[in-house]
Amino acid sequence: MRRDAPLAAVLTPVAFTSYLLSLRVRPGVVNDPRTVLLYIVLLAAIGLLVVVGHRRGLLTPLPITTVLLLLVPWVGFGPRVGPGPRGVEPESLIVFDFLVGVALAGTVVLSLAVVEHLALKHPRVNDALDGETGVGSLSVGVLHAAIVIGFSGLQFRSLEPATVGLAVWVTTGLVFLGAVPIYVALKTGRLAPAGVIGTGVGLVLIAPTGGQLSFGSLYAVCWLLPFVLSLLAADAERRLRRRHANEPSVKA
């Protein structure tokens, strides 16, 4: 059973590189061998993290890793494969162009694994996050942010203060927007907020991304609006349930 760790360290770089090649990204050659080494080491470390997390009973590393690595070519924290003014033809890219995306994916996976581990081992952290409910909601929020950013066409490719500020605003906001409705649904059984956010994500996925301003980019930047709508939906669902609960007593 201990052979699964080195096997994962080998298979993760191979699988991700094969995925990029299937998108018609070129293998390419870089002048600095350290870039190649870093690319392989990061992916191998992600594979090891998934195996170690599974051994320790963590639920988040495997699904989060799978989804994030699949989204790396489409998320705008580096070159983004796809049509439109912000997209890049895959034939003009090489696999090592996605090094930044791999590093960010690994950082997110590691952070969530640490949070889940602390929630399992330390009572104070468990109480603060409300156990697996909070960890699961946070994981959904991360996936929500990655999917929306990936399909919105937004790109953050410079370190200018305005760009960094926008990236922080969009990323943290979308994580919050995805996590809170799921937490509310799990704790209270109110499904309307999750329905509002699910509808928004569905529109992001089917709306065209061409042009300088798309529905996806508006949804990502103006995430406070769907959040307010989800709160209004939760309040409407609460009122509706209370009305239905009072109807039998009124008839009696």
mmCIF file of N, CA and C in Angstrom, residues 83-166:
data_model
loop_
_atom_site.group_PDB
_atom_site.id
_atom_site.type_symbol
_atom_site.label_atom_id
_atom_site.label_comp_id
_atom_site.label_asym_id
_atom_site.label_seq_id
_atom_site.Cartn_x
_atom_site.Cartn_y
_atom_site.Cartn_z
ATOM 1 N N PRO A 83 -11.368 30.741 -27.068
ATOM 2 C CA PRO A 83 -11.643 31.816 -28.015
ATOM 3 C C PRO A 83 -11.841 33.146 -27.316
ATOM 4 N N GLY A 84 -12.058 34.185 -28.105
ATOM 5 C CA GLY A 84 -12.310 35.494 -27.533
ATOM 6 C C GLY A 84 -11.046 36.328 -27.451
ATOM 7 N N PRO A 85 -11.206 37.618 -27.156
ATOM 8 C CA PRO A 85 -10.047 38.521 -27.121
ATOM 9 C C PRO A 85 -9.059 38.203 -26.018
ATOM 10 N N ARG A 86 -9.489 37.539 -24.953
ATOM 11 C CA ARG A 86 -8.589 37.224 -23.848
ATOM 12 C C ARG A 86 -8.014 35.809 -23.948
ATOM 13 N N GLY A 87 -8.539 35.022 -24.877
ATOM 14 C CA GLY A 87 -8.081 33.649 -25.007
ATOM 15 C C GLY A 87 -6.842 33.550 -25.886
ATOM 16 N N VAL A 88 -6.134 32.443 -25.742
ATOM 17 C CA VAL A 88 -4.908 32.191 -26.495
ATOM 18 C C VAL A 88 -5.057 30.857 -27.211
ATOM 19 N N GLU A 89 -4.627 30.813 -28.453
ATOM 20 C CA GLU A 89 -4.656 29.555 -29.188
ATOM 21 C C GLU A 89 -3.713 28.557 -28.528
ATOM 22 N N PRO A 90 -4.158 27.327 -28.290
ATOM 23 C CA PRO A 90 -3.307 26.365 -27.573
ATOM 24 C C PRO A 90 -2.005 26.045 -28.293
ATOM 25 N N GLU A 91 -2.013 26.129 -29.642
ATOM 26 C CA GLU A 91 -0.787 25.822 -30.386
ATOM 27 C C GLU A 91 0.333 26.814 -30.114
ATOM 28 N N SER A 92 -0.019 28.004 -29.600
ATOM 29 C CA SER A 92 0.999 29.019 -29.319
ATOM 30 C C SER A 92 1.565 28.902 -27.915
ATOM 31 N N LEU A 93 1.087 27.921 -27.141
ATOM 32 C CA LEU A 93 1.520 27.752 -25.761
ATOM 33 C C LEU A 93 2.308 26.467 -25.602
ATOM 34 N N ILE A 94 3.124 26.414 -24.547
ATOM 35 C CA ILE A 94 3.801 25.182 -24.168
ATOM 36 C C ILE A 94 3.356 24.811 -22.753
ATOM 37 N N VAL A 95 3.566 23.564 -22.381
ATOM 38 C CA VAL A 95 3.034 23.080 -21.108
ATOM 39 C C VAL A 95 3.582 23.867 -19.919
ATOM 40 N N PHE A 96 4.809 24.367 -20.027
ATOM 41 C CA PHE A 96 5.414 25.067 -18.889
ATOM 42 C C PHE A 96 4.864 26.474 -18.712
ATOM 43 N N ASP A 97 4.046 26.948 -19.676
ATOM 44 C CA ASP A 97 3.389 28.241 -19.501
ATOM 45 C C ASP A 97 2.356 28.208 -18.379
ATOM 46 N N PHE A 98 1.948 27.006 -17.973
ATOM 47 C CA PHE A 98 0.916 26.863 -16.955
ATOM 48 C C PHE A 98 1.507 26.608 -15.573
ATOM 49 N N LEU A 99 2.780 26.941 -15.404
ATOM 50 C CA LEU A 99 3.444 26.717 -14.123
ATOM 51 C C LEU A 99 2.793 27.518 -12.996
ATOM 52 N N VAL A 100 2.446 28.763 -13.280
ATOM 53 C CA VAL A 100 1.818 29.601 -12.254
ATOM 54 C C VAL A 100 0.475 29.007 -11.834
ATOM 55 N N GLY A 101 -0.314 28.544 -12.807
ATOM 56 C CA GLY A 101 -1.598 27.933 -12.478
ATOM 57 C C GLY A 101 -1.444 26.686 -11.627
ATOM 58 N N VAL A 102 -0.425 25.872 -11.932
ATOM 59 C CA VAL A 102 -0.164 24.673 -11.138
ATOM 60 C C VAL A 102 0.225 25.060 -9.712
ATOM 61 N N ALA A 103 1.071 26.080 -9.579
ATOM 62 C CA ALA A 103 1.488 26.522 -8.245
ATOM 63 C C ALA A 103 0.298 27.030 -7.436
ATOM 64 N N LEU A 104 -0.587 27.787 -8.070
ATOM 65 C CA LEU A 104 -1.766 28.285 -7.362
ATOM 66 C C LEU A 104 -2.704 27.147 -6.972
ATOM 67 N N ALA A 105 -2.890 26.196 -7.879
ATOM 68 C CA ALA A 105 -3.745 25.047 -7.554
ATOM 69 C C ALA A 105 -3.178 24.275 -6.371
ATOM 70 N N GLY A 106 -1.867 24.045 -6.378
ATOM 71 C CA GLY A 106 -1.231 23.347 -5.266
ATOM 72 C C GLY A 106 -1.373 24.095 -3.958
ATOM 73 N N THR A 107 -1.245 25.413 -4.012
ATOM 74 C CA THR A 107 -1.397 26.224 -2.796
ATOM 75 C C THR A 107 -2.802 26.120 -2.226
ATOM 76 N N VAL A 108 -3.797 26.158 -3.109
ATOM 77 C CA VAL A 108 -5.190 26.055 -2.654
ATOM 78 C C VAL A 108 -5.460 24.679 -2.050
ATOM 79 N N VAL A 109 -4.995 23.627 -2.720
ATOM 80 C CA VAL A 109 -5.207 22.267 -2.221
ATOM 81 C C VAL A 109 -4.547 22.088 -0.857
ATOM 82 N N LEU A 110 -3.310 22.573 -0.729
ATOM 83 C CA LEU A 110 -2.607 22.464 0.543
ATOM 84 C C LEU A 110 -3.322 23.240 1.639
ATOM 85 N N SER A 111 -3.785 24.444 1.325
ATOM 86 C CA SER A 111 -4.466 25.268 2.331
ATOM 87 C C SER A 111 -5.740 24.594 2.832
ATOM 88 N N LEU A 112 -6.533 24.064 1.894
ATOM 89 C CA LEU A 112 -7.771 23.396 2.309
ATOM 90 C C LEU A 112 -7.479 22.119 3.095
ATOM 91 N N ALA A 113 -6.423 21.402 2.707
ATOM 92 C CA ALA A 113 -6.058 20.190 3.446
ATOM 93 C C ALA A 113 -5.644 20.530 4.870
ATOM 94 N N VAL A 114 -4.885 21.605 5.030
ATOM 95 C CA VAL A 114 -4.468 22.028 6.378
ATOM 96 C C VAL A 114 -5.688 22.433 7.208
ATOM 97 N N VAL A 115 -6.599 23.187 6.590
ATOM 98 C CA VAL A 115 -7.804 23.609 7.311
ATOM 99 C C VAL A 115 -8.621 22.399 7.749
ATOM 100 N N GLU A 116 -8.805 21.429 6.839
ATOM 101 C CA GLU A 116 -9.573 20.240 7.196
ATOM 102 C C GLU A 116 -8.873 19.425 8.277
ATOM 103 N N HIS A 117 -7.550 19.315 8.177
ATOM 104 C CA HIS A 117 -6.803 18.571 9.190
ATOM 105 C C HIS A 117 -6.949 19.225 10.564
ATOM 106 N N LEU A 118 -6.836 20.552 10.606
ATOM 107 C CA LEU A 118 -6.988 21.263 11.872
ATOM 108 C C LEU A 118 -8.404 21.112 12.419
ATOM 109 N N ALA A 119 -9.385 21.127 11.514
ATOM 110 C CA ALA A 119 -10.772 20.969 11.961
ATOM 111 C C ALA A 119 -11.015 19.593 12.563
ATOM 112 N N LEU A 120 -10.282 18.598 12.072
ATOM 113 C CA LEU A 120 -10.453 17.238 12.585
ATOM 114 C C LEU A 120 -9.704 17.021 13.903
ATOM 115 N N LYS A 121 -8.574 17.705 14.061
ATOM 116 C CA LYS A 121 -7.702 17.412 15.197
ATOM 117 C C LYS A 121 -7.838 18.387 16.359
ATOM 118 N N HIS A 122 -8.268 19.604 16.099
ATOM 119 C CA HIS A 122 -8.298 20.626 17.154
ATOM 120 C C HIS A 122 -9.735 21.075 17.402
ATOM 121 N N PRO A 123 -10.238 20.901 18.604
ATOM 122 C CA PRO A 123 -11.642 21.241 18.902
ATOM 123 C C PRO A 123 -11.980 22.703 18.639
ATOM 124 N N ARG A 124 -11.061 23.616 18.941
ATOM 125 C CA ARG A 124 -11.364 25.031 18.741
ATOM 126 C C ARG A 124 -11.566 25.349 17.263
ATOM 127 N N VAL A 125 -10.691 24.804 16.415
ATOM 128 C CA VAL A 125 -10.843 25.019 14.968
ATOM 129 C C VAL A 125 -12.113 24.351 14.467
ATOM 130 N N ASN A 126 -12.389 23.169 15.023
ATOM 131 C CA ASN A 126 -13.601 22.459 14.634
ATOM 132 C C ASN A 126 -14.850 23.263 14.970
ATOM 133 N N ASP A 127 -14.844 23.867 16.161
ATOM 134 C CA ASP A 127 -15.991 24.679 16.555
ATOM 135 C C ASP A 127 -16.099 25.934 15.690
ATOM 136 N N ALA A 128 -14.951 26.546 15.376
ATOM 137 C CA ALA A 128 -14.969 27.768 14.569
ATOM 138 C C ALA A 128 -15.502 27.519 13.167
ATOM 139 N N LEU A 129 -15.166 26.354 12.594
ATOM 140 C CA LEU A 129 -15.590 26.028 11.235
ATOM 141 C C LEU A 129 -16.874 25.218 11.202
ATOM 142 N N ASP A 130 -17.388 24.876 12.384
ATOM 143 C CA ASP A 130 -18.570 24.010 12.460
ATOM 144 C C ASP A 130 -18.293 22.650 11.824
ATOM 145 N N GLY A 131 -17.087 22.146 12.071
ATOM 146 C CA GLY A 131 -16.723 20.808 11.629
ATOM 147 C C GLY A 131 -16.676 20.661 10.119
ATOM 148 N N GLU A 132 -17.065 19.462 9.655
ATOM 149 C CA GLU A 132 -17.020 19.162 8.228
ATOM 150 C C GLU A 132 -17.992 20.021 7.431
ATOM 151 N N THR A 133 -19.015 20.541 8.096
ATOM 152 C CA THR A 133 -19.965 21.411 7.393
ATOM 153 C C THR A 133 -19.273 22.659 6.870
ATOM 154 N N GLY A 134 -18.482 23.288 7.733
ATOM 155 C CA GLY A 134 -17.764 24.483 7.308
ATOM 156 C C GLY A 134 -16.685 24.190 6.289
ATOM 157 N N VAL A 135 -15.955 23.090 6.491
ATOM 158 C CA VAL A 135 -14.896 22.722 5.546
ATOM 159 C C VAL A 135 -15.482 22.404 4.187
ATOM 160 N N GLY A 136 -16.579 21.640 4.175
ATOM 161 C CA GLY A 136 -17.219 21.311 2.904
ATOM 162 C C GLY A 136 -17.745 22.539 2.192
ATOM 163 N N SER A 137 -18.337 23.459 2.942
ATOM 164 C CA SER A 137 -18.847 24.695 2.338
ATOM 165 C C SER A 137 -17.714 25.522 1.760
ATOM 166 N N LEU A 138 -16.600 25.606 2.486
ATOM 167 C CA LEU A 138 -15.439 26.342 1.999
ATOM 168 C C LEU A 138 -14.890 25.714 0.723
ATOM 169 N N SER A 139 -14.870 24.393 0.662
ATOM 170 C CA SER A 139 -14.390 23.706 -0.539
ATOM 171 C C SER A 139 -15.281 24.014 -1.735
ATOM 172 N N VAL A 140 -16.589 24.012 -1.509
ATOM 173 C CA VAL A 140 -17.511 24.362 -2.590
ATOM 174 C C VAL A 140 -17.283 25.795 -3.039
ATOM 175 N N GLY A 141 -17.013 26.685 -2.077
ATOM 176 C CA GLY A 141 -16.734 28.072 -2.430
ATOM 177 C C GLY A 141 -15.499 28.214 -3.295
ATOM 178 N N VAL A 142 -14.462 27.444 -2.998
ATOM 179 C CA VAL A 142 -13.239 27.479 -3.811
ATOM 180 C C VAL A 142 -13.528 26.993 -5.229
ATOM 181 N N LEU A 143 -14.255 25.897 -5.346
ATOM 182 C CA LEU A 143 -14.599 25.382 -6.677
ATOM 183 C C LEU A 143 -15.480 26.371 -7.426
ATOM 184 N N HIS A 144 -16.399 27.005 -6.730
ATOM 185 C CA HIS A 144 -17.257 28.025 -7.337
ATOM 186 C C HIS A 144 -16.416 29.157 -7.912
ATOM 187 N N ALA A 145 -15.436 29.629 -7.135
ATOM 188 C CA ALA A 145 -14.582 30.717 -7.606
ATOM 189 C C ALA A 145 -13.772 30.292 -8.831
ATOM 190 N N ALA A 146 -13.200 29.082 -8.801
ATOM 191 C CA ALA A 146 -12.389 28.616 -9.922
ATOM 192 C C ALA A 146 -13.215 28.474 -11.191
ATOM 193 N N ILE A 147 -14.425 27.920 -11.068
ATOM 194 C CA ILE A 147 -15.272 27.722 -12.241
ATOM 195 C C ILE A 147 -15.707 29.060 -12.838
ATOM 196 N N VAL A 148 -16.137 29.977 -11.985
ATOM 197 C CA VAL A 148 -16.616 31.264 -12.495
ATOM 198 C C VAL A 148 -15.487 32.055 -13.145
ATOM 199 N N ILE A 149 -14.324 32.114 -12.488
ATOM 200 C CA ILE A 149 -13.202 32.846 -13.070
ATOM 201 C C ILE A 149 -12.773 32.199 -14.382
ATOM 202 N N GLY A 150 -12.766 30.861 -14.413
ATOM 203 C CA GLY A 150 -12.345 30.167 -15.616
ATOM 204 C C GLY A 150 -13.250 30.434 -16.803
ATOM 205 N N PHE A 151 -14.557 30.461 -16.562
ATOM 206 C CA PHE A 151 -15.499 30.627 -17.670
ATOM 207 C C PHE A 151 -15.906 32.076 -17.901
ATOM 208 N N SER A 152 -15.469 32.984 -17.042
ATOM 209 C CA SER A 152 -15.821 34.396 -17.230
ATOM 210 C C SER A 152 -14.919 35.080 -18.237
ATOM 211 N N GLY A 153 -13.728 34.533 -18.443
ATOM 212 C CA GLY A 153 -12.773 35.168 -19.341
ATOM 213 C C GLY A 153 -11.887 36.196 -18.677
ATOM 214 N N LEU A 154 -12.049 36.411 -17.366
ATOM 215 C CA LEU A 154 -11.192 37.360 -16.665
ATOM 216 C C LEU A 154 -9.758 36.858 -16.618
ATOM 217 N N GLN A 155 -8.821 37.784 -16.698
ATOM 218 C CA GLN A 155 -7.405 37.441 -16.589
ATOM 219 C C GLN A 155 -6.708 38.432 -15.675
ATOM 220 N N PHE A 156 -5.787 37.907 -14.869
ATOM 221 C CA PHE A 156 -5.000 38.726 -13.939
ATOM 222 C C PHE A 156 -3.533 38.407 -14.191
ATOM 223 N N ARG A 157 -2.931 39.081 -15.137
ATOM 224 C CA ARG A 157 -1.603 38.676 -15.595
ATOM 225 C C ARG A 157 -0.528 39.706 -15.289
ATOM 226 N N SER A 158 -0.818 40.656 -14.429
ATOM 227 C CA SER A 158 0.201 41.625 -14.036
ATOM 228 C C SER A 158 0.152 41.804 -12.525
ATOM 229 N N LEU A 159 1.200 42.418 -11.990
ATOM 230 C CA LEU A 159 1.281 42.642 -10.550
ATOM 231 C C LEU A 159 1.018 44.101 -10.187
ATOM 232 N N GLU A 160 0.339 44.812 -11.067
ATOM 233 C CA GLU A 160 -0.028 46.186 -10.752
ATOM 234 C C GLU A 160 -1.048 46.192 -9.609
ATOM 235 N N PRO A 161 -1.000 47.212 -8.755
ATOM 236 C CA PRO A 161 -1.910 47.231 -7.600
ATOM 237 C C PRO A 161 -3.380 47.083 -7.969
ATOM 238 N N ALA A 162 -3.803 47.717 -9.064
ATOM 239 C CA ALA A 162 -5.214 47.616 -9.455
ATOM 240 C C ALA A 162 -5.574 46.190 -9.841
ATOM 241 N N THR A 163 -4.673 45.520 -10.561
ATOM 242 C CA THR A 163 -4.942 44.147 -10.982
ATOM 243 C C THR A 163 -4.952 43.198 -9.792
ATOM 244 N N VAL A 164 -3.987 43.363 -8.893
ATOM 245 C CA VAL A 164 -3.934 42.516 -7.696
ATOM 246 C C VAL A 164 -5.169 42.745 -6.833
ATOM 247 N N GLY A 165 -5.557 44.004 -6.675
ATOM 248 C CA GLY A 165 -6.745 44.302 -5.883
ATOM 249 C C GLY A 165 -8.000 43.685 -6.482
ATOM 250 N N LEU A 166 -8.131 43.761 -7.815
ATOM 251 C CA LEU A 166 -9.286 43.161 -8.474
ATOM 252 C C LEU A 166 -9.271 41.649 -8.312
#
